[in-house]
XYZ file of C-alpha atoms in Angstrom:
518
model
C 17.251 5.897 148.401
C 18.865 9.075 149.664
C 20.667 9.340 146.454
C 17.282 8.804 144.629
C 15.853 11.813 146.545
C 18.766 13.833 146.064
C 18.545 13.538 142.345
C 14.774 13.981 142.341
C 15.231 17.245 144.407
C 17.702 18.096 142.001
C 15.427 17.978 139.224
C 12.864 19.755 140.810
C 15.506 22.424 141.479
C 16.535 22.507 137.806
C 12.820 22.916 136.582
C 12.064 25.782 139.042
C 14.440 28.233 137.266
C 13.325 27.078 133.779
C 9.891 27.656 134.715
C 11.063 31.179 135.896
C 12.655 31.917 132.567
C 9.630 30.711 130.896
C 7.378 33.032 132.731
C 9.805 35.892 132.336
C 9.770 35.157 128.423
C 6.008 35.151 128.463
C 5.958 38.272 130.296
C 8.523 40.012 127.672
C 6.402 38.681 124.798
C 3.249 39.928 126.232
C 4.759 43.271 126.904
C 6.149 43.399 123.374
C 3.146 42.549 122.017
C 1.112 44.968 123.895
C 3.599 47.811 122.838
C 3.402 46.763 119.105
C -0.497 47.087 119.257
C 0.081 50.435 120.640
C 2.110 51.564 117.984
C 0.825 53.981 115.612
C 0.488 52.747 111.986
C 2.102 54.710 109.081
C 0.564 58.190 108.585
C -2.163 58.289 106.128
C -1.612 60.951 103.043
C -4.171 62.877 100.988
C -3.047 64.586 97.818
C -5.596 66.955 96.250
C -4.279 68.035 92.749
C -5.966 70.868 91.092
C -5.767 71.384 87.188
C -4.263 74.544 85.704
C -4.669 76.550 89.248
C -2.174 79.390 89.137
C -0.881 80.984 92.393
C 0.908 83.876 90.569
C -2.179 85.679 89.597
C -4.426 85.380 92.795
C -5.602 81.590 91.836
C -5.675 80.808 95.576
C -8.006 83.854 96.136
C -11.116 81.679 96.094
C -9.831 79.121 98.445
C -10.400 80.782 101.673
C -11.335 77.444 103.663
C -8.497 75.580 102.151
C -5.909 78.326 103.164
C -7.128 78.118 106.774
C -7.655 74.263 107.109
C -4.359 73.254 105.119
C -2.195 76.621 104.993
C -2.811 77.744 108.162
C -2.682 74.244 109.733
C 0.575 73.469 108.364
C 2.993 74.911 105.906
C 2.728 76.982 102.547
C 5.440 76.862 100.391
C 6.127 80.248 98.708
C 8.599 78.661 96.088
C 7.084 75.765 94.638
C 7.330 74.934 91.016
C 6.556 72.406 88.289
C 9.198 70.840 86.436
C 7.056 71.294 83.098
C 3.931 73.672 82.815
C 1.612 71.333 81.074
C -0.749 68.757 82.134
C 0.180 65.300 81.103
C 4.128 65.552 81.471
C 3.372 67.456 84.844
C 1.461 64.905 86.202
C 3.774 62.139 84.893
C 6.334 64.043 86.929
C 4.263 63.772 89.878
C 3.394 60.255 89.664
C 7.074 59.036 89.025
C 9.321 61.764 90.755
C 11.266 62.256 87.458
C 11.891 65.171 85.296
C 10.349 64.775 81.599
C 13.627 63.891 80.080
C 13.640 60.554 82.195
C 9.925 59.621 82.036
C 9.760 60.527 78.315
C 6.227 62.378 78.612
C 6.586 65.510 76.279
C 3.218 66.981 76.113
C -0.633 66.134 76.086
C -0.687 63.953 72.875
C -0.506 60.455 72.262
C 2.770 61.055 70.127
C 3.877 62.932 73.043
C 3.966 59.788 74.856
C 0.857 60.853 77.162
C -0.501 57.776 78.916
C 0.802 55.465 75.784
C 1.752 51.923 75.925
C 5.603 53.007 76.271
C 4.446 54.988 79.277
C 2.468 52.100 80.778
C 4.987 49.539 80.247
C 8.040 51.733 81.730
C 7.834 54.697 83.838
C 4.153 53.968 85.296
C 5.512 50.551 86.517
C 7.486 52.331 89.064
C 5.233 55.107 89.889
C 4.832 55.750 93.619
C 1.424 54.081 93.965
C 3.131 50.788 93.203
C 5.606 51.369 96.201
C 2.913 52.667 98.417
C 0.815 49.579 97.924
C 3.871 47.338 98.726
C 3.855 49.317 102.002
C 0.547 48.100 102.510
C -1.321 51.332 101.911
C -4.766 51.275 100.797
C -4.775 53.521 97.939
C -7.662 55.291 96.034
C -7.528 57.606 92.887
C -10.721 59.744 91.547
C -10.887 62.496 88.725
C -8.406 63.219 85.858
C -5.536 61.258 85.598
C -3.576 61.928 82.098
C -5.198 63.402 79.277
C -4.982 60.617 76.868
C -6.119 57.840 79.595
C -9.075 55.667 78.504
C -8.552 55.917 74.580
C -8.601 53.073 72.520
C -4.891 53.398 71.685
C -4.158 53.421 75.435
C -6.026 49.996 76.683
C -9.707 52.064 76.860
C -11.055 52.158 80.244
C -10.270 48.591 81.077
C -6.791 49.576 81.752
C -6.198 50.195 85.317
C -2.591 51.614 86.266
C -0.768 49.499 88.896
C -0.893 50.299 92.626
C -4.309 51.753 92.967
C -7.024 49.565 95.122
C -9.876 51.818 94.225
C -9.751 53.503 90.600
C -12.424 56.177 89.551
C -10.611 57.784 86.777
C -11.705 60.353 84.072
C -11.354 59.339 80.513
C -9.678 62.042 78.423
C -9.327 65.558 79.485
C -11.354 67.623 82.182
C -15.039 67.635 82.094
C -17.700 68.747 84.599
C -20.540 67.033 83.156
C -21.165 64.355 80.322
C -18.071 62.198 80.767
C -16.927 58.821 81.022
C -15.417 57.244 84.308
C -13.283 53.992 84.312
C -14.499 52.716 87.838
C -12.079 49.769 88.647
C -11.883 49.183 84.958
C -15.516 49.157 83.814
C -17.273 51.854 81.971
C -19.259 54.309 83.825
C -21.008 56.975 81.738
C -22.355 60.379 83.248
C -24.766 63.166 82.126
C -25.523 66.702 83.206
C -27.578 66.256 86.391
C -25.635 68.323 89.094
C -26.569 66.072 91.930
C -25.468 62.810 90.429
C -22.752 64.098 88.146
C -20.853 67.144 88.754
C -17.297 65.694 88.920
C -15.669 67.837 91.924
C -18.546 66.819 93.977
C -18.536 62.998 92.558
C -15.064 62.323 93.471
C -15.423 63.688 96.816
C -18.309 61.803 97.667
C -16.518 58.394 96.373
C -13.509 59.411 98.462
C -16.019 59.657 101.605
C -16.996 56.286 100.969
C -13.573 55.064 100.724
C -12.884 56.320 103.945
C -16.170 54.529 105.615
C -15.314 51.287 104.073
C -11.240 50.837 104.472
C -9.755 48.890 106.782
C -8.595 50.950 109.917
C -5.736 48.821 110.761
C -3.769 49.757 107.399
C -2.827 53.332 106.361
C -4.454 54.967 103.418
C -3.385 57.224 100.441
C -6.204 59.248 98.560
C -5.467 61.163 95.631
C -8.284 63.572 94.247
C -7.847 65.529 90.934
C -10.883 67.794 90.392
C -11.430 69.311 86.999
C -10.996 72.699 88.272
C -10.055 75.198 87.241
C -9.478 74.023 83.737
C -11.742 74.709 80.848
C -14.726 74.376 80.168
C -14.902 76.261 83.521
C -18.338 75.114 84.262
C -19.154 75.931 87.927
C -21.717 74.481 90.231
C -25.174 76.030 90.094
C -24.910 77.745 93.528
C -21.585 79.457 92.214
C -22.419 80.726 88.849
C -23.064 84.199 89.801
C -20.196 84.637 92.142
C -17.348 87.105 91.304
C -19.382 89.094 88.773
C -17.231 91.954 88.946
C -13.796 90.297 88.989
C -11.509 90.868 86.038
C -8.138 89.515 85.324
C -5.245 91.494 87.045
C -4.025 94.222 84.783
C -0.621 94.695 86.572
C 2.680 93.097 85.870
C 3.321 91.880 82.299
C -0.253 92.005 81.239
C -0.512 93.009 77.760
C 3.108 93.766 77.438
C 4.805 93.071 74.115
C 7.407 90.385 74.178
C 9.773 92.178 71.877
C 12.984 90.745 73.371
C 11.412 87.202 73.792
C 11.293 84.047 71.818
C 9.625 83.861 68.429
C 6.120 82.694 69.766
C 6.064 85.514 72.152
C 6.757 88.072 69.575
C 3.593 87.240 67.489
C 0.872 88.476 69.570
C -1.079 91.936 68.624
C -0.405 94.309 71.120
C -2.357 95.893 72.804
C -4.971 92.899 72.640
C -8.205 93.806 70.829
C -11.447 94.144 73.157
C -12.467 90.538 72.136
C -9.416 88.681 73.635
C -9.791 91.049 76.821
C -13.491 90.210 77.243
C -12.738 86.544 76.525
C -9.843 86.093 79.233
C -11.672 88.053 81.829
C -14.843 85.718 81.502
C -12.218 82.697 81.688
C -10.661 84.592 84.809
C -14.038 84.710 86.469
C -15.323 81.325 85.709
C -12.195 79.723 86.763
C -12.615 81.224 90.224
C -16.156 79.970 90.312
C -15.345 76.410 89.583
C -12.657 76.521 92.524
C -15.371 77.349 95.101
C -16.609 73.345 94.882
C -12.805 72.580 95.173
C -12.926 74.422 98.565
C -15.769 72.719 99.704
C -14.146 69.626 98.856
C -11.223 70.358 101.215
C -13.657 71.312 104.002
C -15.795 68.173 103.799
C -12.635 65.923 103.551
C -10.998 67.687 106.640
C -14.214 67.391 108.591
C -14.722 63.490 107.674
C -11.252 62.811 108.856
C -11.563 64.441 112.004
C -14.966 62.495 112.540
C -12.907 59.455 111.957
C -10.272 60.304 114.195
C -7.639 60.216 111.347
C -6.862 63.813 110.887
C -4.063 64.209 113.343
C -2.541 61.031 111.866
C -2.818 62.435 107.896
C -0.706 64.579 105.830
C -2.770 66.473 103.423
C -1.189 67.986 100.419
C -2.808 70.636 98.234
C -1.218 71.782 94.757
C -1.650 72.243 90.991
C 0.262 70.572 88.136
C 1.004 73.967 86.430
C 0.146 77.697 86.499
C -1.752 79.531 84.259
C -1.600 83.118 82.351
C -4.578 85.378 81.469
C -3.208 88.064 79.250
C 0.242 88.241 80.092
C 2.809 89.271 77.254
C -0.489 89.699 75.296
C -1.274 85.837 75.569
C -5.198 85.273 76.066
C -5.057 82.051 78.182
C -3.184 78.952 78.331
C 0.181 77.554 80.208
C 3.218 76.138 78.484
C 5.507 79.005 79.011
C 8.494 79.565 80.717
C 7.518 82.475 83.026
C 6.755 82.649 86.700
C 2.888 82.513 86.097
C 3.135 79.280 84.230
C 5.768 77.495 86.305
C 4.890 78.641 89.780
C 2.388 76.463 91.635
C 0.268 76.587 94.809
C 1.505 74.233 97.614
C 0.129 73.533 101.216
C 0.881 70.924 103.489
C -0.344 69.887 106.677
C 0.058 66.710 108.812
C 2.038 65.248 111.683
C 5.177 67.067 112.988
C 4.241 70.263 110.635
C 4.044 73.292 112.694
C 1.112 75.666 111.851
C 0.956 78.646 110.155
C 4.591 78.327 108.421
C 5.721 80.056 105.316
C 8.480 78.064 103.930
C 11.102 79.653 101.196
C 12.991 76.653 100.300
C 12.245 75.890 96.630
C 10.265 72.690 96.046
C 9.328 70.997 92.752
C 6.500 68.608 91.895
C 8.947 65.846 91.244
C 9.641 66.002 95.087
C 5.953 64.888 95.842
C 6.364 61.406 95.005
C 9.912 60.727 97.014
C 8.072 62.841 99.881
C 5.129 60.429 100.103
C 7.589 57.334 100.267
C 9.481 59.050 102.947
C 6.304 59.556 104.802
C 5.578 55.743 104.405
C 8.699 54.726 105.898
C 10.313 53.510 102.572
C 14.117 53.724 102.251
C 14.484 55.945 99.422
C 17.696 54.603 98.037
C 15.687 51.932 96.655
C 13.727 54.121 94.273
C 14.979 55.710 91.151
C 13.536 59.282 91.570
C 14.917 62.717 90.335
C 13.018 64.770 93.081
C 13.772 64.673 96.746
C 11.601 64.457 99.867
C 10.836 67.685 101.472
C 9.496 66.411 104.827
C 12.695 67.791 106.284
C 11.652 71.460 105.040
C 8.191 70.882 106.635
C 9.164 69.023 109.903
C 12.740 69.233 110.503
C 12.212 67.392 114.002
C 11.385 64.481 111.958
C 13.962 64.453 109.191
C 17.127 66.097 108.327
C 17.818 67.498 104.816
C 18.761 70.168 102.544
C 17.157 72.682 100.185
C 18.299 72.361 96.261
C 20.093 75.572 95.064
C 18.846 75.391 91.495
C 16.736 73.185 89.296
C 15.402 72.587 85.725
C 12.359 73.477 83.963
C 11.867 72.063 80.580
C 9.024 71.860 77.825
C 8.695 70.038 74.281
C 6.418 72.640 72.079
C 3.383 71.093 70.201
C 2.456 72.001 66.717
C 0.662 70.895 63.589
C 2.066 70.073 60.196
C -0.691 72.291 58.537
C -1.363 75.717 59.124
C -3.895 76.559 61.712
C -7.018 77.890 60.131
C -7.497 80.578 62.717
C -3.990 81.806 61.922
C -2.744 80.897 58.477
C -0.086 83.686 58.250
C 2.131 81.980 60.837
C 2.344 79.117 58.877
C 2.668 75.310 59.933
C 4.135 74.229 63.224
C 1.766 76.228 65.656
C -1.079 74.996 67.914
C -3.556 76.353 70.525
C -4.572 79.369 68.229
C -7.221 81.972 68.992
C -9.465 83.791 66.689
C -7.532 86.804 66.858
C -4.562 85.020 65.553
C -2.479 84.584 68.814
C -1.147 80.879 69.100
C -0.254 79.737 72.607
C 2.195 76.772 71.274
C 4.745 75.776 68.498
C 7.083 73.190 67.796
C 9.888 75.692 68.527
C 8.503 76.648 71.702
C 10.890 73.937 72.971
C 13.139 75.002 75.773
C 15.274 74.290 79.068
C 15.586 76.558 81.724
C 17.679 76.646 85.061
C 15.927 78.354 87.862
C 17.827 79.448 91.083
C 16.871 81.167 93.968
C 19.974 80.797 96.557
C 22.851 82.539 94.784
C 21.087 84.515 92.602
C 17.382 84.924 91.761
C 17.862 84.006 88.141
C 16.161 82.206 85.322
C 18.365 81.068 82.373
C 16.843 79.422 79.303
C 17.845 77.969 75.945
C 15.490 77.574 72.931
C 15.751 74.432 70.729
C 14.845 76.529 67.679
C 16.447 78.067 64.523
C 17.513 81.180 66.264
C 19.294 79.280 69.590
C 17.506 81.759 71.527
C 18.400 82.444 74.957
C 16.322 84.338 77.574
C 17.831 85.576 81.278
C 15.912 87.349 83.930
C 16.877 88.856 87.052
C 13.723 88.190 89.167
C 15.030 90.302 91.995
C 15.056 93.406 89.985
C 12.642 92.365 87.483
C 10.005 89.914 88.945
C 7.796 90.142 85.930
C 10.359 89.308 83.575
C 10.081 92.376 81.324
C 13.447 92.362 80.254
C 15.630 89.647 78.771
C 19.027 90.695 80.107
C 21.185 87.983 78.013
C 23.055 90.708 76.379
C 23.703 92.560 79.686
C 24.679 89.621 82.017
C 28.270 88.996 82.957
C 29.519 86.035 80.327
C 31.043 84.116 83.180
C 27.703 83.960 84.792
C 26.147 82.899 81.600
C 28.817 80.115 81.105
C 28.064 78.912 84.590
C 24.309 78.904 84.103
C 24.832 77.136 80.563
C 26.780 74.166 82.406
C 24.218 73.810 85.006
C 21.680 73.515 82.264
C 23.732 70.899 80.332
C 24.382 68.832 83.553
C 20.612 69.015 84.537
C 19.212 67.992 80.990
C 21.173 64.761 81.399
C 20.715 64.088 84.747
C 18.909 60.973 86.162
C 18.258 60.038 90.124
C 21.260 61.071 92.473
C 22.832 63.472 89.671
C 19.643 65.426 89.543
C 19.962 66.114 93.044
C 23.906 66.618 93.145
C 23.992 70.582 92.658
C 27.186 71.451 94.641
C 29.005 72.791 91.612
């Protein structure tokens, strides 16, 4: 009996510590669960991508609210560049984080691979929204996508690119009224009623509805791509009379002859005729008018995020696909050129860990946007094949370590027509984007690749794929407006070094695009 009681007591004594262990495990599990429930979800991300907005010629002047709400609240990058100064290849670079020679989108045409089946089956399958979706982000797109999107040859509006949960994309190029949208793969036609159809306002309103309807437990990514300030420059009714006395700036390279530049720049009449001057002044003024609605968009979006208590956990990026020119080197209006006015872009960012009122000098490219988004999402960047690099370390060094690149590539493939342009027959075949005063903004031989460096030297070195094998070199410290091509004056050893850098960058892919030690 005694031994039986002893055994029973022993069993009881054995159960007591086991019960204590279970209680301790339960308490630890409860504490862990409580902590996890209190953990912040990954930060939200908003990208506002303007269309053809320059920074070099005062393009940010109308954006007073945007500069306060994003720039003053975070970081403004004074050396932000596009990898290529044209809509479709630039936007393809933003989506993929790759230089054009890797995503193979050369220009705005279907033949140039813009939104083509080849693009859809290849680079688009590894664009950043695909990765964000895998990171459990709720993704929303509204506005202009790629210039050939929605066309019959590219799958019509029924085609929705991978990675997007909500899709409100414009068919074709920028319009403000009388356009067609793909709304999650269904055609939606719009007319010319301001309250119902003005595209900048429409995409804002749909993003606000998305914010109301989303799941608050998961992070979100919103990309808004308004048509402004792209042609046809249709301002909202309340802004049609703004900037009535504004003209394009007349300083720098405005109406200067391109005598020492590549073939296309040697063709325009100089000085420009009054018809061209009047046209470009009107365009400049109307561009600013359209941007006032984008400024309103930013204000409304920030206000909404604040109301939802999401503002402090949201990174907001504001940028453009390329720059623009209005009269520089006697070219009336366009982009596509290698000069600062076309390759520099606005870039402002606010968000967690970014101190306010910063002006950052480190060079940043639009191919860096995608890896930065993925870095914010927590994805290991070694798993993605992108040429760009995250610049989160530049904005928020307390969150990430990183280094700035000393030099980078800018490349463009010119576009032309096989037959002479009726507006300018004397220039013969191979040109495009021609104006009535016989000024053509593009040509097959406007194909170039440049190395731009800001660290050792403030230089630009460019080689053309034309019959002249033309080379342009500029010292941006002594000649910020690129008035003098110094290729015949610069040290030959420096030319050779820049040439070797260019050769390396033109064939780079992934890590090798960021390996700029030599």
